[in-house]
């Protein structure tokens, strides 16, 4: 699925009531809705910034992995740069 800027009717970023983390909701012109957790957007932003600022990089691939030994407060499932 390719989503162009004109396909988006609204993007809404908030910390929902009763939550600690940001959610990003994207409403598309066709009525469909995408909701992203904070960690997902943070990883996409990190990859984007890496590409924009590192002149030697031309791509960033991240793969989802279960992390057994992780820092306190971090989810077991992480997107890790490949």
Tab-separated table of C-alpha atoms in Angstrom:
chain	number	residue	atom	x	y	z
A	1	UNK	CA	0.000	0.000	0.000
A	2	UNK	CA	1.352	3.383	-1.000
A	3	UNK	CA	-0.117	6.342	0.877
A	4	UNK	CA	0.433	9.733	-0.722
A	5	UNK	CA	-0.014	13.017	1.121
A	6	UNK	CA	-3.283	13.665	-0.726
A	7	UNK	CA	-4.615	10.287	0.480
A	8	UNK	CA	-4.600	11.546	4.083
A	9	UNK	CA	-7.656	13.460	5.241
A	10	UNK	CA	-6.460	13.870	8.845
A	11	UNK	CA	-3.581	12.953	11.133
A	12	UNK	CA	-4.162	13.126	14.863
A	13	UNK	CA	-1.423	12.663	17.466
A	14	UNK	CA	-2.365	12.413	21.132
A	15	UNK	CA	-1.847	10.712	24.444
A	16	UNK	CA	-5.234	9.038	24.954
A	17	UNK	CA	-6.917	9.397	28.345
A	18	UNK	CA	-5.600	6.771	30.734
A	19	UNK	CA	-2.467	6.108	28.636
A	20	UNK	CA	1.160	7.175	28.980
A	21	UNK	CA	2.259	6.853	25.375
A	22	UNK	CA	1.465	8.742	22.188
A	23	UNK	CA	-0.861	7.272	19.561
A	24	UNK	CA	-0.913	8.493	15.974
A	25	UNK	CA	-4.166	8.089	14.060
A	26	UNK	CA	-4.208	8.637	10.319
A	27	UNK	CA	-7.550	8.870	8.528
A	28	UNK	CA	-7.474	8.229	4.796
A	29	UNK	CA	-9.727	9.749	2.150
A	30	UNK	CA	-11.327	6.332	1.552
A	31	UNK	CA	-12.483	6.213	5.184
A	32	UNK	CA	-9.894	3.710	6.421
A	33	UNK	CA	-7.929	4.429	9.566
A	34	UNK	CA	-4.405	3.562	10.673
A	35	UNK	CA	-3.415	3.757	14.350
A	36	UNK	CA	0.256	3.586	15.317
A	37	UNK	CA	1.781	3.137	18.745
A	38	UNK	CA	4.465	5.574	19.871
A	39	UNK	CA	7.305	3.077	19.449
A	40	UNK	CA	6.391	2.434	15.806
A	41	UNK	CA	6.397	6.126	14.896
A	42	UNK	CA	9.588	6.710	16.912
A	43	UNK	CA	11.362	3.986	14.926
A	44	UNK	CA	10.152	5.360	11.590
A	45	UNK	CA	11.269	8.876	12.593
A	46	UNK	CA	14.658	7.563	13.720
A	47	UNK	CA	15.182	5.827	10.365
A	48	UNK	CA	14.029	8.931	8.475
A	49	UNK	CA	16.418	11.214	10.379
A	50	UNK	CA	19.275	8.761	9.865
A	51	UNK	CA	18.755	8.837	6.094
A	52	UNK	CA	18.393	12.614	5.959
A	53	UNK	CA	21.515	13.298	8.028
A	54	UNK	CA	23.972	10.494	7.135
A	55	UNK	CA	25.376	11.166	3.656
A	56	UNK	CA	26.737	7.626	3.333
A	57	UNK	CA	23.421	5.835	3.995
A	58	UNK	CA	20.889	5.198	1.262
A	59	UNK	CA	18.505	2.885	3.136
A	60	UNK	CA	17.506	1.748	6.606
A	61	UNK	CA	15.796	-1.606	7.166
A	62	UNK	CA	14.248	-2.429	10.506
A	63	UNK	CA	12.965	-5.878	11.439
A	64	UNK	CA	10.685	-6.852	14.264
A	65	UNK	CA	12.233	-9.103	16.886
A	66	UNK	CA	11.456	-10.390	20.343
A	67	UNK	CA	14.039	-9.159	22.825
A	68	UNK	CA	14.342	-11.304	25.927
A	69	UNK	CA	17.048	-9.352	27.769
A	70	UNK	CA	15.907	-5.731	27.577
A	71	UNK	CA	15.927	-2.522	29.579
A	72	UNK	CA	13.208	-2.037	32.152
A	73	UNK	CA	10.089	-0.490	30.648
A	74	UNK	CA	10.870	-1.600	27.091
A	75	UNK	CA	8.482	-3.872	25.194
A	76	UNK	CA	9.461	-7.411	24.326
A	77	UNK	CA	8.789	-6.780	20.590
A	78	UNK	CA	11.149	-4.230	19.050
A	79	UNK	CA	11.942	-2.922	15.574
A	80	UNK	CA	15.709	-3.305	15.299
A	81	UNK	CA	17.867	-1.849	12.533
A	82	UNK	CA	18.986	-4.706	10.303
